[in-house]
PDB file of N, CA and C in Angstrom:
ATOM      1  N   PHE A   1     128.649  29.615 163.414  1.00 82.00           N
ATOM      2  CA  PHE A   1     128.907  28.704 162.316  1.00 82.00           C
ATOM      3  C   PHE A   1     130.164  29.088 161.539  1.00 82.00           C
ATOM      4  N   ALA A   2     130.738  30.215 161.879  1.00 87.00           N
ATOM      5  CA  ALA A   2     131.926  30.687 161.172  1.00 87.00           C
ATOM      6  C   ALA A   2     133.100  29.726 161.320  1.00 87.00           C
ATOM      7  N   LYS A   3     133.134  28.929 162.368  1.00 88.00           N
ATOM      8  CA  LYS A   3     134.240  27.986 162.573  1.00 88.00           C
ATOM      9  C   LYS A   3     134.276  26.903 161.505  1.00 88.00           C
ATOM     10  N   PHE A   4     133.170  26.659 160.828  1.00 91.00           N
ATOM     11  CA  PHE A   4     133.123  25.645 159.788  1.00 91.00           C
ATOM     12  C   PHE A   4     133.544  26.183 158.421  1.00 91.00           C
ATOM     13  N   ILE A   5     133.553  27.508 158.264  1.00 94.00           N
ATOM     14  CA  ILE A   5     133.872  28.106 156.968  1.00 94.00           C
ATOM     15  C   ILE A   5     135.378  28.038 156.714  1.00 94.00           C
ATOM     16  N   GLY A   6     135.726  27.713 155.482  1.00 95.00           N
ATOM     17  CA  GLY A   6     137.123  27.586 155.104  1.00 95.00           C
ATOM     18  C   GLY A   6     137.478  26.138 154.818  1.00 95.00           C
ATOM     19  N   THR A   7     138.762  25.868 154.692  1.00 95.00           N
ATOM     20  CA  THR A   7     139.239  24.511 154.444  1.00 95.00           C
ATOM     21  C   THR A   7     139.583  23.856 155.770  1.00 95.00           C
ATOM     22  N   HIS A   8     138.965  22.718 156.040  1.00 94.00           N
ATOM     23  CA  HIS A   8     139.176  21.992 157.290  1.00 94.00           C
ATOM     24  C   HIS A   8     139.231  20.496 157.022  1.00 94.00           C
ATOM     25  N   ASN A   9     139.769  19.783 157.977  1.00 94.00           N
ATOM     26  CA  ASN A   9     139.774  18.331 157.935  1.00 94.00           C
ATOM     27  C   ASN A   9     138.505  17.860 158.633  1.00 94.00           C
ATOM     28  N   PHE A  10     137.589  17.258 157.902  1.00 93.00           N
ATOM     29  CA  PHE A  10     136.298  16.832 158.438  1.00 93.00           C
ATOM     30  C   PHE A  10     136.224  15.319 158.635  1.00 93.00           C
ATOM     31  N   HIS A  11     137.349  14.680 158.957  1.00 93.00           N
ATOM     32  CA  HIS A  11     137.338  13.226 159.119  1.00 93.00           C
ATOM     33  C   HIS A  11     136.392  12.780 160.228  1.00 93.00           C
ATOM     34  N   ASN A  12     136.218  13.599 161.263  1.00 91.00           N
ATOM     35  CA  ASN A  12     135.317  13.223 162.363  1.00 91.00           C
ATOM     36  C   ASN A  12     133.849  13.217 161.936  1.00 91.00           C
ATOM     37  N   TYR A  13     133.548  13.856 160.845  1.00 90.00           N
ATOM     38  CA  TYR A  13     132.168  13.904 160.348  1.00 90.00           C
ATOM     39  C   TYR A  13     131.954  12.945 159.179  1.00 90.00           C
ATOM     40  N   SER A  14     132.914  12.077 158.932  1.00 88.00           N
ATOM     41  CA  SER A  14     132.793  11.108 157.843  1.00 88.00           C
ATOM     42  C   SER A  14     132.559   9.718 158.426  1.00 88.00           C
ATOM     43  N   ARG A  15     132.392   8.791 157.540  1.00 83.00           N
ATOM     44  CA  ARG A  15     132.117   7.429 157.983  1.00 83.00           C
ATOM     45  C   ARG A  15     133.395   6.640 158.238  1.00 83.00           C
ATOM     46  N   ASN A  16     134.338   6.692 157.322  1.00 85.00           N
ATOM     47  CA  ASN A  16     135.522   5.845 157.431  1.00 85.00           C
ATOM     48  C   ASN A  16     136.848   6.545 157.187  1.00 85.00           C
ATOM     49  N   LEU A  17     136.867   7.848 157.073  1.00 90.00           N
ATOM     50  CA  LEU A  17     138.119   8.535 156.765  1.00 90.00           C
ATOM     51  C   LEU A  17     138.975   8.711 158.013  1.00 90.00           C
ATOM     52  N   LYS A  18     140.264   8.552 157.843  1.00 93.00           N
ATOM     53  CA  LYS A  18     141.230   8.743 158.929  1.00 93.00           C
ATOM     54  C   LYS A  18     141.691  10.199 158.947  1.00 93.00           C
ATOM     55  N   ALA A  19     142.250  10.616 160.068  1.00 91.00           N
ATOM     56  CA  ALA A  19     142.649  12.015 160.257  1.00 91.00           C
ATOM     57  C   ALA A  19     143.649  12.491 159.211  1.00 91.00           C
ATOM     58  N   LYS A  20     144.550  11.632 158.782  1.00 93.00           N
ATOM     59  CA  LYS A  20     145.579  12.051 157.818  1.00 93.00           C
ATOM     60  C   LYS A  20     145.181  11.825 156.368  1.00 93.00           C
ATOM     61  N   ASP A  21     143.988  11.344 156.137  1.00 92.00           N
ATOM     62  CA  ASP A  21     143.522  11.093 154.773  1.00 92.00           C
ATOM     63  C   ASP A  21     143.236  12.426 154.080  1.00 92.00           C
ATOM     64  N   PRO A  22     143.882  12.720 152.955  1.00 93.00           N
ATOM     65  CA  PRO A  22     143.652  14.005 152.270  1.00 93.00           C
ATOM     66  C   PRO A  22     142.218  14.156 151.754  1.00 93.00           C
ATOM     67  N   LYS A  23     141.488  13.067 151.611  1.00 91.00           N
ATOM     68  CA  LYS A  23     140.093  13.144 151.162  1.00 91.00           C
ATOM     69  C   LYS A  23     139.191  13.777 152.214  1.00 91.00           C
ATOM     70  N   ALA A  24     139.663  13.876 153.451  1.00 93.00           N
ATOM     71  CA  ALA A  24     138.864  14.454 154.533  1.00 93.00           C
ATOM     72  C   ALA A  24     138.850  15.984 154.492  1.00 93.00           C
ATOM     73  N   LYS A  25     139.744  16.583 153.733  1.00 94.00           N
ATOM     74  CA  LYS A  25     139.799  18.044 153.629  1.00 94.00           C
ATOM     75  C   LYS A  25     138.687  18.532 152.709  1.00 94.00           C
ATOM     76  N   ARG A  26     137.895  19.460 153.210  1.00 94.00           N
ATOM     77  CA  ARG A  26     136.796  20.036 152.440  1.00 94.00           C
ATOM     78  C   ARG A  26     136.757  21.538 152.659  1.00 94.00           C
ATOM     79  N   TYR A  27     136.230  22.238 151.657  1.00 96.00           N
ATOM     80  CA  TYR A  27     136.151  23.698 151.686  1.00 96.00           C
ATOM     81  C   TYR A  27     134.683  24.119 151.762  1.00 96.00           C
ATOM     82  N   ILE A  28     134.324  24.795 152.858  1.00 95.00           N
ATOM     83  CA  ILE A  28     132.967  25.310 153.042  1.00 95.00           C
ATOM     84  C   ILE A  28     132.999  26.826 152.856  1.00 95.00           C
ATOM     85  N   MET A  29     132.139  27.314 151.962  1.00 96.00           N
ATOM     86  CA  MET A  29     132.107  28.735 151.629  1.00 96.00           C
ATOM     87  C   MET A  29     131.056  29.507 152.424  1.00 96.00           C
ATOM     88  N   GLU A  30     129.981  28.831 152.798  1.00 96.00           N
ATOM     89  CA  GLU A  30     128.869  29.509 153.483  1.00 96.00           C
ATOM     90  C   GLU A  30     128.206  28.517 154.433  1.00 96.00           C
ATOM     91  N   PHE A  31     127.858  29.008 155.621  1.00 95.00           N
ATOM     92  CA  PHE A  31     127.158  28.165 156.592  1.00 95.00           C
ATOM     93  C   PHE A  31     126.256  29.085 157.403  1.00 95.00           C
ATOM     94  N   SER A  32     124.963  28.871 157.312  1.00 94.00           N
ATOM     95  CA  SER A  32     124.028  29.709 158.064  1.00 94.00           C
ATOM     96  C   SER A  32     122.837  28.884 158.531  1.00 94.00           C
ATOM     97  N   CYS A  33     122.115  29.446 159.478  1.00 92.00           N
ATOM     98  CA  CYS A  33     120.927  28.784 160.013  1.00 92.00           C
ATOM     99  C   CYS A  33     119.855  29.838 160.231  1.00 92.00           C
ATOM    100  N   LYS A  34     118.636  29.497 159.841  1.00 93.00           N
ATOM    101  CA  LYS A  34     117.510  30.422 159.986  1.00 93.00           C
ATOM    102  C   LYS A  34     116.373  29.685 160.679  1.00 93.00           C
ATOM    103  N   LYS A  35     115.783  30.310 161.678  1.00 92.00           N
ATOM    104  CA  LYS A  35     114.631  29.727 162.360  1.00 92.00           C
ATOM    105  C   LYS A  35     113.389  29.950 161.513  1.00 92.00           C
ATOM    106  N   MET A  36     112.758  28.860 161.100  1.00 94.00           N
ATOM    107  CA  MET A  36     111.566  28.948 160.255  1.00 94.00           C
ATOM    108  C   MET A  36     110.300  29.143 161.092  1.00 94.00           C
ATOM    109  N   ASP A  37     110.193  28.412 162.176  1.00 92.00           N
ATOM    110  CA  ASP A  37     109.102  28.557 163.144  1.00 92.00           C
ATOM    111  C   ASP A  37     109.552  27.882 164.435  1.00 92.00           C
ATOM    112  N   ASP A  38     108.625  27.542 165.326  1.00 90.00           N
ATOM    113  CA  ASP A  38     108.993  26.962 166.619  1.00 90.00           C
ATOM    114  C   ASP A  38     109.596  25.566 166.520  1.00 90.00           C
ATOM    115  N   LYS A  39     109.394  24.873 165.400  1.00 89.00           N
ATOM    116  CA  LYS A  39     109.863  23.495 165.283  1.00 89.00           C
ATOM    117  C   LYS A  39     110.935  23.283 164.220  1.00 89.00           C
ATOM    118  N   TRP A  40     111.131  24.229 163.327  1.00 91.00           N
ATOM    119  CA  TRP A  40     111.999  23.990 162.174  1.00 91.00           C
ATOM    120  C   TRP A  40     113.111  25.020 162.052  1.00 91.00           C
ATOM    121  N   LEU A  41     114.291  24.529 161.709  1.00 90.00           N
ATOM    122  CA  LEU A  41     115.433  25.363 161.377  1.00 90.00           C
ATOM    123  C   LEU A  41     115.831  25.059 159.934  1.00 90.00           C
ATOM    124  N   LYS A  42     116.320  26.073 159.237  1.00 93.00           N
ATOM    125  CA  LYS A  42     116.802  25.865 157.873  1.00 93.00           C
ATOM    126  C   LYS A  42     118.309  26.126 157.860  1.00 93.00           C
ATOM    127  N   PHE A  43     119.076  25.092 157.584  1.00 94.00           N
ATOM    128  CA  PHE A  43     120.516  25.211 157.471  1.00 94.00           C
ATOM    129  C   PHE A  43     120.881  25.381 156.001  1.00 94.00           C
ATOM    130  N   THR A  44     121.746  26.342 155.710  1.00 95.00           N
ATOM    131  CA  THR A  44     122.267  26.531 154.365  1.00 95.00           C
ATOM    132  C   THR A  44     123.772  26.330 154.440  1.00 95.00           C
ATOM    133  N   ILE A  45     124.255  25.316 153.722  1.00 94.00           N
ATOM    134  CA  ILE A  45     125.675  25.000 153.722  1.00 94.00           C
ATOM    135  C   ILE A  45     126.134  24.904 152.276  1.00 94.00           C
ATOM    136  N   LYS A  46     127.022  25.798 151.894  1.00 96.00           N
ATOM    137  CA  LYS A  46     127.543  25.829 150.527  1.00 96.00           C
ATOM    138  C   LYS A  46     129.024  25.479 150.584  1.00 96.00           C
ATOM    139  N   GLY A  47     129.391  24.439 149.841  1.00 95.00           N
ATOM    140  CA  GLY A  47     130.784  24.009 149.845  1.00 95.00           C
ATOM    141  C   GLY A  47     131.203  23.471 148.504  1.00 95.00           C
ATOM    142  N   GLN A  48     132.497  23.290 148.362  1.00 93.00           N
ATOM    143  CA  GLN A  48     133.046  22.765 147.122  1.00 93.00           C
ATOM    144  C   GLN A  48     132.660  21.297 146.945  1.00 93.00           C
ATOM    145  N   SER A  49     132.701  20.528 148.016  1.00 92.00           N
ATOM    146  CA  SER A  49     132.273  19.137 148.031  1.00 92.00           C
ATOM    147  C   SER A  49     132.155  18.701 149.485  1.00 92.00           C
ATOM    148  N   PHE A  50     131.512  17.574 149.700  1.00 92.00           N
ATOM    149  CA  PHE A  50     131.296  17.084 151.060  1.00 92.00           C
ATOM    150  C   PHE A  50     131.650  15.608 151.138  1.00 92.00           C
ATOM    151  N   VAL A  51     132.047  15.154 152.341  1.00 89.00           N
ATOM    152  CA  VAL A  51     132.285  13.724 152.540  1.00 89.00           C
ATOM    153  C   VAL A  51     130.979  13.071 152.970  1.00 89.00           C
ATOM    154  N   TYR A  52     130.924  11.765 152.794  1.00 88.00           N
ATOM    155  CA  TYR A  52     129.718  10.994 153.103  1.00 88.00           C
ATOM    156  C   TYR A  52     129.301  11.210 154.557  1.00 88.00           C
ATOM    157  N   HIS A  53     128.081  11.575 154.797  1.00 88.00           N
ATOM    158  CA  HIS A  53     127.480  11.826 156.119  1.00 88.00           C
ATOM    159  C   HIS A  53     127.949  13.129 156.780  1.00 88.00           C
ATOM    160  N   GLN A  54     128.789  13.926 156.128  1.00 92.00           N
ATOM    161  CA  GLN A  54     129.331  15.131 156.756  1.00 92.00           C
ATOM    162  C   GLN A  54     128.247  16.095 157.221  1.00 92.00           C
ATOM    163  N   ILE A  55     127.320  16.436 156.348  1.00 91.00           N
ATOM    164  CA  ILE A  55     126.305  17.433 156.687  1.00 91.00           C
ATOM    165  C   ILE A  55     125.383  16.907 157.783  1.00 91.00           C
ATOM    166  N   ARG A  56     124.951  15.679 157.650  1.00 91.00           N
ATOM    167  CA  ARG A  56     124.077  15.070 158.656  1.00 91.00           C
ATOM    168  C   ARG A  56     124.730  15.090 160.036  1.00 91.00           C
ATOM    169  N   LYS A  57     126.007  14.761 160.103  1.00 92.00           N
ATOM    170  CA  LYS A  57     126.706  14.716 161.389  1.00 92.00           C
ATOM    171  C   LYS A  57     126.991  16.107 161.946  1.00 92.00           C
ATOM    172  N   ILE A  58     127.307  17.056 161.097  1.00 91.00           N
ATOM    173  CA  ILE A  58     127.536  18.432 161.561  1.00 91.00           C
ATOM    174  C   ILE A  58     126.256  19.006 162.151  1.00 91.00           C
ATOM    175  N   VAL A  59     125.147  18.881 161.427  1.00 91.00           N
ATOM    176  CA  VAL A  59     123.866  19.424 161.903  1.00 91.00           C
ATOM    177  C   VAL A  59     123.445  18.709 163.187  1.00 91.00           C
ATOM    178  N   GLY A  60     123.616  17.413 163.245  1.00 91.00           N
ATOM    179  CA  GLY A  60     123.283  16.666 164.463  1.00 91.00           C
ATOM    180  C   GLY A  60     124.094  17.122 165.657  1.00 91.00           C
ATOM    181  N   CYS A  61     125.378  17.367 165.444  1.00 89.00           N
ATOM    182  CA  CYS A  61     126.248  17.843 166.520  1.00 89.00           C
ATOM    183  C   CYS A  61     125.826  19.229 166.993  1.00 89.00           C
ATOM    184  N   ILE A  62     125.517  20.114 166.063  1.00 87.00           N
ATOM    185  CA  ILE A  62     125.074  21.473 166.423  1.00 87.00           C
ATOM    186  C   ILE A  62     123.789  21.415 167.242  1.00 87.00           C
ATOM    187  N   ILE A  63     122.833  20.628 166.803  1.00 86.00           N
ATOM    188  CA  ILE A  63     121.562  20.507 167.526  1.00 86.00           C
ATOM    189  C   ILE A  63     121.796  19.944 168.919  1.00 86.00           C
ATOM    190  N   GLN A  64     122.642  18.930 169.020  1.00 87.00           N
ATOM    191  CA  GLN A  64     122.932  18.329 170.325  1.00 87.00           C
ATOM    192  C   GLN A  64     123.571  19.337 171.278  1.00 87.00           C
ATOM    193  N   VAL A  65     124.509  20.130 170.775  1.00 85.00           N
ATOM    194  CA  VAL A  65     125.166  21.133 171.621  1.00 85.00           C
ATOM    195  C   VAL A  65     124.153  22.155 172.126  1.00 85.00           C
ATOM    196  N   PHE A  66     123.292  22.659 171.253  1.00 81.00           N
ATOM    197  CA  PHE A  66     122.341  23.672 171.665  1.00 81.00           C
ATOM    198  C   PHE A  66     121.226  23.110 172.550  1.00 81.00           C
ATOM    199  N   MET A  67     120.781  21.892 172.290  1.00 82.00           N
ATOM    200  CA  MET A  67     119.721  21.306 173.116  1.00 82.00           C
ATOM    201  C   MET A  67     120.216  20.941 174.509  1.00 82.00           C
ATOM    202  N   SER A  68     121.481  20.563 174.615  1.00 82.00           N
ATOM    203  CA  SER A  68     122.019  20.186 175.917  1.00 82.00           C
ATOM    204  C   SER A  68     122.629  21.376 176.643  1.00 82.00           C
ATOM    205  N   GLU A  69     122.618  22.531 175.988  1.00 68.00           N
ATOM    206  CA  GLU A  69     123.164  23.767 176.542  1.00 68.00           C
ATOM    207  C   GLU A  69     124.634  23.615 176.904  1.00 68.00           C
ATOM    208  N   ASN A  70     125.362  22.805 176.134  1.00 60.00           N
ATOM    209  CA  ASN A  70     126.804  22.674 176.314  1.00 60.00           C
ATOM    210  C   ASN A  70     127.486  23.940 175.837  1.00 60.00           C
ATOM    211  N   GLU A  71     128.731  24.059 176.207  1.00 58.00           N
ATOM    212  CA  GLU A  71     129.521  25.194 175.747  1.00 58.00           C
ATOM    213  C   GLU A  71     129.675  25.108 174.225  1.00 58.00           C
ATOM    214  N   HIS A  72     129.616  26.226 173.560  1.00 56.00           N
ATOM    215  CA  HIS A  72     129.759  26.259 172.104  1.00 56.00           C
ATOM    216  C   HIS A  72     131.152  25.839 171.658  1.00 56.00           C
ATOM    217  N   HIS A  73     132.141  25.946 172.545  1.00 56.00           N
ATOM    218  CA  HIS A  73     133.503  25.544 172.158  1.00 56.00           C
ATOM    219  C   HIS A  73     133.595  24.031 171.966  1.00 56.00           C
ATOM    220  N   SER A  74     132.572  23.279 172.330  1.00 54.00           N
ATOM    221  CA  SER A  74     132.554  21.836 172.087  1.00 54.00           C
ATOM    222  C   SER A  74     132.659  21.533 170.609  1.00 54.00           C
ATOM    223  N   LEU A  75     132.171  22.422 169.760  1.00 59.00           N
ATOM    224  CA  LEU A  75     132.212  22.212 168.318  1.00 59.00           C
ATOM    225  C   LEU A  75     133.624  22.315 167.759  1.00 59.00           C
ATOM    226  N   THR A  76     134.498  23.014 168.431  1.00 57.00           N
ATOM    227  CA  THR A  76     135.849  23.211 167.892  1.00 57.00           C
ATOM    228  C   THR A  76     136.672  21.934 167.950  1.00 57.00           C
ATOM    229  N   THR A  77     136.312  20.988 168.768  1.00 45.00           N
ATOM    230  CA  THR A  77     137.095  19.773 168.901  1.00 45.00           C
ATOM    231  C   THR A  77     136.792  18.764 167.800  1.00 45.00           C
ATOM    232  N   HIS A  78     135.835  19.058 166.937  1.00 52.00           N
ATOM    233  CA  HIS A  78     135.391  18.088 165.940  1.00 52.00           C
ATOM    234  C   HIS A  78     135.986  18.302 164.557  1.00 52.00           C
ATOM    235  N   SER A  79     136.622  19.420 164.309  1.00 53.00           N
ATOM    236  CA  SER A  79     137.269  19.630 163.007  1.00 53.00           C
ATOM    237  C   SER A  79     138.560  20.393 163.244  1.00 53.00           C
ATOM    238  N   SER A  80     139.477  20.245 162.334  1.00 55.00           N
ATOM    239  CA  SER A  80     140.741  20.930 162.468  1.00 55.00           C
ATOM    240  C   SER A  80     141.006  21.761 161.229  1.00 55.00           C
ATOM    241  N   THR A  81     141.636  22.901 161.424  1.00 54.00           N
ATOM    242  CA  THR A  81     141.983  23.783 160.312  1.00 54.00           C
ATOM    243  C   THR A  81     143.273  23.308 159.693  1.00 54.00           C
ATOM    244  N   THR A  82     143.295  23.262 158.367  1.00 52.00           N
ATOM    245  CA  THR A  82     144.533  22.878 157.676  1.00 52.00           C
ATOM    246  C   THR A  82     144.824  23.834 156.559  1.00 52.00           C
TER     247      THR A  82
END
């Protein structure tokens, strides 16, 4: 989850923001996940602010990558460092 920490352009995790839109830049200070039991995970995401649907889409993407056993580098194509 360290790839999400810092200032990044999260336009791919928003509803209508374009890649060059400055509103897509967000700062994430903490991102962690804890297994609660066999069915539940607890995600902790601390940031300065978030774009609409950002957290829902990030968590959905992470779950999809792990459930499909895709390469973890698939997550790097969804946000860019700025």
